[in-house]
């Protein structure tokens, strides 16, 4: 008996996920609807899949995403195989969040009372966040009268950012 393995339902449409806290493909398992449909086969079949690495962030500022390729392989009892490749997109539009209490605006009467800048950290819903710090000083008209502006910016790998300023 001659038989063939035929699969269908392998559309080219991208499978979309919102970022769920990880850059691991295992956090984005395929739903049953994502698997190819077996039209005909030579006996029972098994379906496996292999994921490529997740790519770097791309897309417009209001729709940043990473993608990876998921390749499904269907094998039947006679050793026939068929493959189906889908693109999986992970959307990341959420900015990081600073951890803990943020430094508040402060007025002091003596320059020696100015506290050191806080070391802020941040978390991100789709990986890690990097916090940068900048400080500027504007000298006033009197000795020891000045305004210090401190700015912390937390940015994730997709460019989403949040800023906190202390004066």
PDB file of C-alpha atoms in Angstrom:
ATOM      1  CA  UNK A   1       0.000   0.000   0.000  1.00  0.00           C
ATOM      2  CA  UNK A   2       1.342   3.393  -0.958  1.00  0.00           C
ATOM      3  CA  UNK A   3       0.396   6.209   1.331  1.00  0.00           C
ATOM      4  CA  UNK A   4       1.589   9.722   1.932  1.00  0.00           C
ATOM      5  CA  UNK A   5       1.778  12.077   4.847  1.00  0.00           C
ATOM      6  CA  UNK A   6      -0.065  15.307   4.149  1.00  0.00           C
ATOM      7  CA  UNK A   7      -0.442  18.169   6.611  1.00  0.00           C
ATOM      8  CA  UNK A   8      -2.523  21.321   6.348  1.00  0.00           C
ATOM      9  CA  UNK A   9      -3.458  24.291   8.499  1.00  0.00           C
ATOM     10  CA  UNK A  10      -0.005  25.757   8.488  1.00  0.00           C
ATOM     11  CA  UNK A  11      -0.970  29.359   7.852  1.00  0.00           C
ATOM     12  CA  UNK A  12       1.644  32.029   7.512  1.00  0.00           C
ATOM     13  CA  UNK A  13      -0.126  34.257  10.027  1.00  0.00           C
ATOM     14  CA  UNK A  14       2.041  35.243  12.966  1.00  0.00           C
ATOM     15  CA  UNK A  15       1.183  33.745  16.362  1.00  0.00           C
ATOM     16  CA  UNK A  16       1.004  36.653  18.838  1.00  0.00           C
ATOM     17  CA  UNK A  17       1.713  36.567  22.563  1.00  0.00           C
ATOM     18  CA  UNK A  18       1.971  39.390  25.071  1.00  0.00           C
ATOM     19  CA  UNK A  19       5.211  39.188  26.992  1.00  0.00           C
ATOM     20  CA  UNK A  20       4.730  37.100  30.123  1.00  0.00           C
ATOM     21  CA  UNK A  21       7.932  37.737  32.010  1.00  0.00           C
ATOM     22  CA  UNK A  22      10.533  35.756  30.167  1.00  0.00           C
ATOM     23  CA  UNK A  23      12.663  35.625  27.069  1.00  0.00           C
ATOM     24  CA  UNK A  24      12.496  31.830  27.017  1.00  0.00           C
ATOM     25  CA  UNK A  25      10.534  30.193  24.189  1.00  0.00           C
ATOM     26  CA  UNK A  26       9.280  27.575  26.675  1.00  0.00           C
ATOM     27  CA  UNK A  27       7.092  30.296  28.220  1.00  0.00           C
ATOM     28  CA  UNK A  28       5.163  30.517  24.943  1.00  0.00           C
ATOM     29  CA  UNK A  29       3.982  26.955  24.278  1.00  0.00           C
ATOM     30  CA  UNK A  30       1.864  26.320  21.205  1.00  0.00           C
ATOM     31  CA  UNK A  31      -1.861  25.997  21.657  1.00  0.00           C
ATOM     32  CA  UNK A  32      -3.592  23.104  19.963  1.00  0.00           C
ATOM     33  CA  UNK A  33      -4.852  25.492  17.284  1.00  0.00           C
ATOM     34  CA  UNK A  34      -1.228  26.313  16.340  1.00  0.00           C
ATOM     35  CA  UNK A  35      -0.339  22.713  15.417  1.00  0.00           C
ATOM     36  CA  UNK A  36      -0.603  21.591  11.800  1.00  0.00           C
ATOM     37  CA  UNK A  37      -3.585  19.439  10.858  1.00  0.00           C
ATOM     38  CA  UNK A  38      -2.861  15.923   9.565  1.00  0.00           C
ATOM     39  CA  UNK A  39      -4.880  15.325   6.382  1.00  0.00           C
ATOM     40  CA  UNK A  40      -3.562  11.815   5.641  1.00  0.00           C
ATOM     41  CA  UNK A  41      -0.844   9.582   7.060  1.00  0.00           C
ATOM     42  CA  UNK A  42       0.507   6.054   7.076  1.00  0.00           C
ATOM     43  CA  UNK A  43      -0.564   5.057  10.566  1.00  0.00           C
ATOM     44  CA  UNK A  44      -0.257   6.935  13.857  1.00  0.00           C
ATOM     45  CA  UNK A  45       1.667  10.202  13.889  1.00  0.00           C
ATOM     46  CA  UNK A  46       3.807  12.123  16.344  1.00  0.00           C
ATOM     47  CA  UNK A  47       4.277  15.875  16.240  1.00  0.00           C
ATOM     48  CA  UNK A  48       7.257  17.647  17.747  1.00  0.00           C
ATOM     49  CA  UNK A  49       8.523  21.201  17.457  1.00  0.00           C
ATOM     50  CA  UNK A  50      11.805  23.050  17.700  1.00  0.00           C
ATOM     51  CA  UNK A  51      12.150  26.774  18.403  1.00  0.00           C
ATOM     52  CA  UNK A  52      14.834  29.112  17.135  1.00  0.00           C
ATOM     53  CA  UNK A  53      16.374  31.660  19.470  1.00  0.00           C
ATOM     54  CA  UNK A  54      14.292  34.742  20.248  1.00  0.00           C
ATOM     55  CA  UNK A  55      15.420  37.677  18.139  1.00  0.00           C
ATOM     56  CA  UNK A  56      16.151  41.222  19.214  1.00  0.00           C
ATOM     57  CA  UNK A  57      13.473  43.837  19.612  1.00  0.00           C
ATOM     58  CA  UNK A  58      12.106  45.460  16.473  1.00  0.00           C
ATOM     59  CA  UNK A  59       8.988  47.276  15.311  1.00  0.00           C
ATOM     60  CA  UNK A  60       7.582  50.768  15.841  1.00  0.00           C
ATOM     61  CA  UNK A  61       7.913  52.556  19.192  1.00  0.00           C
ATOM     62  CA  UNK A  62       4.313  51.746  20.159  1.00  0.00           C
ATOM     63  CA  UNK A  63       4.474  48.103  19.075  1.00  0.00           C
ATOM     64  CA  UNK A  64       7.898  46.695  19.908  1.00  0.00           C
ATOM     65  CA  UNK A  65       8.267  42.930  19.633  1.00  0.00           C
ATOM     66  CA  UNK A  66      10.661  39.984  19.418  1.00  0.00           C
ATOM     67  CA  UNK A  67      10.124  36.998  17.151  1.00  0.00           C
ATOM     68  CA  UNK A  68      11.237  33.403  16.913  1.00  0.00           C
ATOM     69  CA  UNK A  69      10.510  30.585  14.476  1.00  0.00           C
ATOM     70  CA  UNK A  70       8.723  27.428  15.577  1.00  0.00           C
ATOM     71  CA  UNK A  71       9.144  24.445  13.251  1.00  0.00           C
ATOM     72  CA  UNK A  72       6.674  21.587  13.678  1.00  0.00           C
ATOM     73  CA  UNK A  73       7.669  18.134  12.413  1.00  0.00           C
ATOM     74  CA  UNK A  74       5.051  15.430  11.881  1.00  0.00           C
ATOM     75  CA  UNK A  75       6.215  11.822  11.513  1.00  0.00           C
ATOM     76  CA  UNK A  76       4.026   8.847  10.707  1.00  0.00           C
ATOM     77  CA  UNK A  77       4.460   5.097  11.344  1.00  0.00           C
ATOM     78  CA  UNK A  78       6.175   4.581   7.961  1.00  0.00           C
ATOM     79  CA  UNK A  79       8.816   7.237   8.714  1.00  0.00           C
ATOM     80  CA  UNK A  80       7.360   9.868   6.400  1.00  0.00           C
ATOM     81  CA  UNK A  81       7.885  13.406   7.694  1.00  0.00           C
ATOM     82  CA  UNK A  82       6.384  16.782   6.944  1.00  0.00           C
ATOM     83  CA  UNK A  83       7.271  20.154   8.436  1.00  0.00           C
ATOM     84  CA  UNK A  84       5.450  23.367   9.082  1.00  0.00           C
ATOM     85  CA  UNK A  85       7.057  26.624  10.184  1.00  0.00           C
ATOM     86  CA  UNK A  86       5.317  29.419  12.087  1.00  0.00           C
ATOM     87  CA  UNK A  87       6.544  32.786  13.311  1.00  0.00           C
ATOM     88  CA  UNK A  88       5.853  33.559  16.964  1.00  0.00           C
ATOM     89  CA  UNK A  89       5.792  37.224  18.031  1.00  0.00           C
ATOM     90  CA  UNK A  90       6.173  38.409  21.625  1.00  0.00           C
ATOM     91  CA  UNK A  91       4.916  41.969  22.084  1.00  0.00           C
ATOM     92  CA  UNK A  92       6.538  44.191  24.731  1.00  0.00           C
ATOM     93  CA  UNK A  93       4.896  47.600  25.169  1.00  0.00           C
ATOM     94  CA  UNK A  94       5.236  47.795  28.953  1.00  0.00           C
ATOM     95  CA  UNK A  95       7.870  49.980  30.564  1.00  0.00           C
ATOM     96  CA  UNK A  96       9.903  48.741  33.531  1.00  0.00           C
ATOM     97  CA  UNK A  97       8.838  49.576  37.099  1.00  0.00           C
ATOM     98  CA  UNK A  98      11.136  51.023  39.751  1.00  0.00           C
ATOM     99  CA  UNK A  99      11.538  48.862  42.863  1.00  0.00           C
ATOM    100  CA  UNK A 100      10.900  50.260  46.327  1.00  0.00           C
ATOM    101  CA  UNK A 101      10.359  53.827  47.484  1.00  0.00           C
ATOM    102  CA  UNK A 102      11.497  56.561  45.123  1.00  0.00           C
ATOM    103  CA  UNK A 103      13.466  59.556  46.420  1.00  0.00           C
ATOM    104  CA  UNK A 104      11.191  62.552  46.862  1.00  0.00           C
ATOM    105  CA  UNK A 105      11.925  66.234  46.240  1.00  0.00           C
ATOM    106  CA  UNK A 106      13.870  67.725  49.117  1.00  0.00           C
ATOM    107  CA  UNK A 107      14.851  71.167  50.399  1.00  0.00           C
ATOM    108  CA  UNK A 108      17.770  71.505  52.806  1.00  0.00           C
ATOM    109  CA  UNK A 109      19.259  74.596  54.425  1.00  0.00           C
ATOM    110  CA  UNK A 110      22.905  73.584  54.156  1.00  0.00           C
ATOM    111  CA  UNK A 111      24.822  72.011  51.279  1.00  0.00           C
ATOM    112  CA  UNK A 112      26.397  69.507  53.683  1.00  0.00           C
ATOM    113  CA  UNK A 113      22.891  68.119  54.368  1.00  0.00           C
ATOM    114  CA  UNK A 114      22.344  67.021  50.781  1.00  0.00           C
ATOM    115  CA  UNK A 115      21.986  63.230  50.829  1.00  0.00           C
ATOM    116  CA  UNK A 116      23.838  60.949  48.441  1.00  0.00           C
ATOM    117  CA  UNK A 117      21.877  59.864  45.395  1.00  0.00           C
ATOM    118  CA  UNK A 118      19.886  56.671  45.870  1.00  0.00           C
ATOM    119  CA  UNK A 119      20.841  53.564  43.885  1.00  0.00           C
ATOM    120  CA  UNK A 120      17.555  52.622  42.216  1.00  0.00           C
ATOM    121  CA  UNK A 121      16.711  49.297  40.597  1.00  0.00           C
ATOM    122  CA  UNK A 122      13.827  48.289  38.351  1.00  0.00           C
ATOM    123  CA  UNK A 123      12.075  45.152  37.134  1.00  0.00           C
ATOM    124  CA  UNK A 124      10.574  44.468  33.728  1.00  0.00           C
ATOM    125  CA  UNK A 125       7.704  42.253  32.611  1.00  0.00           C
ATOM    126  CA  UNK A 126       9.738  40.845  29.713  1.00  0.00           C
ATOM    127  CA  UNK A 127      13.283  40.442  30.982  1.00  0.00           C
ATOM    128  CA  UNK A 128      15.684  42.846  32.622  1.00  0.00           C
ATOM    129  CA  UNK A 129      15.813  46.603  33.007  1.00  0.00           C
ATOM    130  CA  UNK A 130      18.872  48.840  33.119  1.00  0.00           C
ATOM    131  CA  UNK A 131      18.778  51.946  35.313  1.00  0.00           C
ATOM    132  CA  UNK A 132      20.845  54.977  34.363  1.00  0.00           C
ATOM    133  CA  UNK A 133      21.423  58.047  36.525  1.00  0.00           C
ATOM    134  CA  UNK A 134      22.149  61.676  35.670  1.00  0.00           C
ATOM    135  CA  UNK A 135      22.593  64.682  37.938  1.00  0.00           C
ATOM    136  CA  UNK A 136      22.783  68.388  37.146  1.00  0.00           C
ATOM    137  CA  UNK A 137      23.550  71.282  39.466  1.00  0.00           C
ATOM    138  CA  UNK A 138      22.460  74.896  38.980  1.00  0.00           C
ATOM    139  CA  UNK A 139      24.269  77.403  41.172  1.00  0.00           C
ATOM    140  CA  UNK A 140      22.100  80.100  42.763  1.00  0.00           C
ATOM    141  CA  UNK A 141      22.803  83.775  43.372  1.00  0.00           C
ATOM    142  CA  UNK A 142      24.041  83.212  46.935  1.00  0.00           C
ATOM    143  CA  UNK A 143      26.879  81.044  48.242  1.00  0.00           C
ATOM    144  CA  UNK A 144      25.726  77.481  48.974  1.00  0.00           C
ATOM    145  CA  UNK A 145      22.398  78.079  47.224  1.00  0.00           C
ATOM    146  CA  UNK A 146      21.943  75.574  44.458  1.00  0.00           C
ATOM    147  CA  UNK A 147      19.415  73.330  42.792  1.00  0.00           C
ATOM    148  CA  UNK A 148      20.311  69.708  42.133  1.00  0.00           C
ATOM    149  CA  UNK A 149      18.201  67.687  39.716  1.00  0.00           C
ATOM    150  CA  UNK A 150      18.630  63.919  39.776  1.00  0.00           C
ATOM    151  CA  UNK A 151      17.096  61.755  37.066  1.00  0.00           C
ATOM    152  CA  UNK A 152      16.886  57.975  36.989  1.00  0.00           C
ATOM    153  CA  UNK A 153      15.731  56.200  33.822  1.00  0.00           C
ATOM    154  CA  UNK A 154      14.876  52.498  33.687  1.00  0.00           C
ATOM    155  CA  UNK A 155      14.923  51.023  30.169  1.00  0.00           C
ATOM    156  CA  UNK A 156      14.168  47.495  28.980  1.00  0.00           C
ATOM    157  CA  UNK A 157      15.700  45.750  25.982  1.00  0.00           C
ATOM    158  CA  UNK A 158      12.803  46.858  23.749  1.00  0.00           C
ATOM    159  CA  UNK A 159      13.392  50.533  24.533  1.00  0.00           C
ATOM    160  CA  UNK A 160      10.398  50.974  26.851  1.00  0.00           C
ATOM    161  CA  UNK A 161      11.423  53.432  29.566  1.00  0.00           C
ATOM    162  CA  UNK A 162      10.243  55.111  32.737  1.00  0.00           C
ATOM    163  CA  UNK A 163      11.869  58.132  34.398  1.00  0.00           C
ATOM    164  CA  UNK A 164      11.897  59.456  37.968  1.00  0.00           C
ATOM    165  CA  UNK A 165      13.188  62.936  38.800  1.00  0.00           C
ATOM    166  CA  UNK A 166      14.158  64.344  42.202  1.00  0.00           C
ATOM    167  CA  UNK A 167      14.827  68.082  42.677  1.00  0.00           C
TER     168      UNK A 167
END
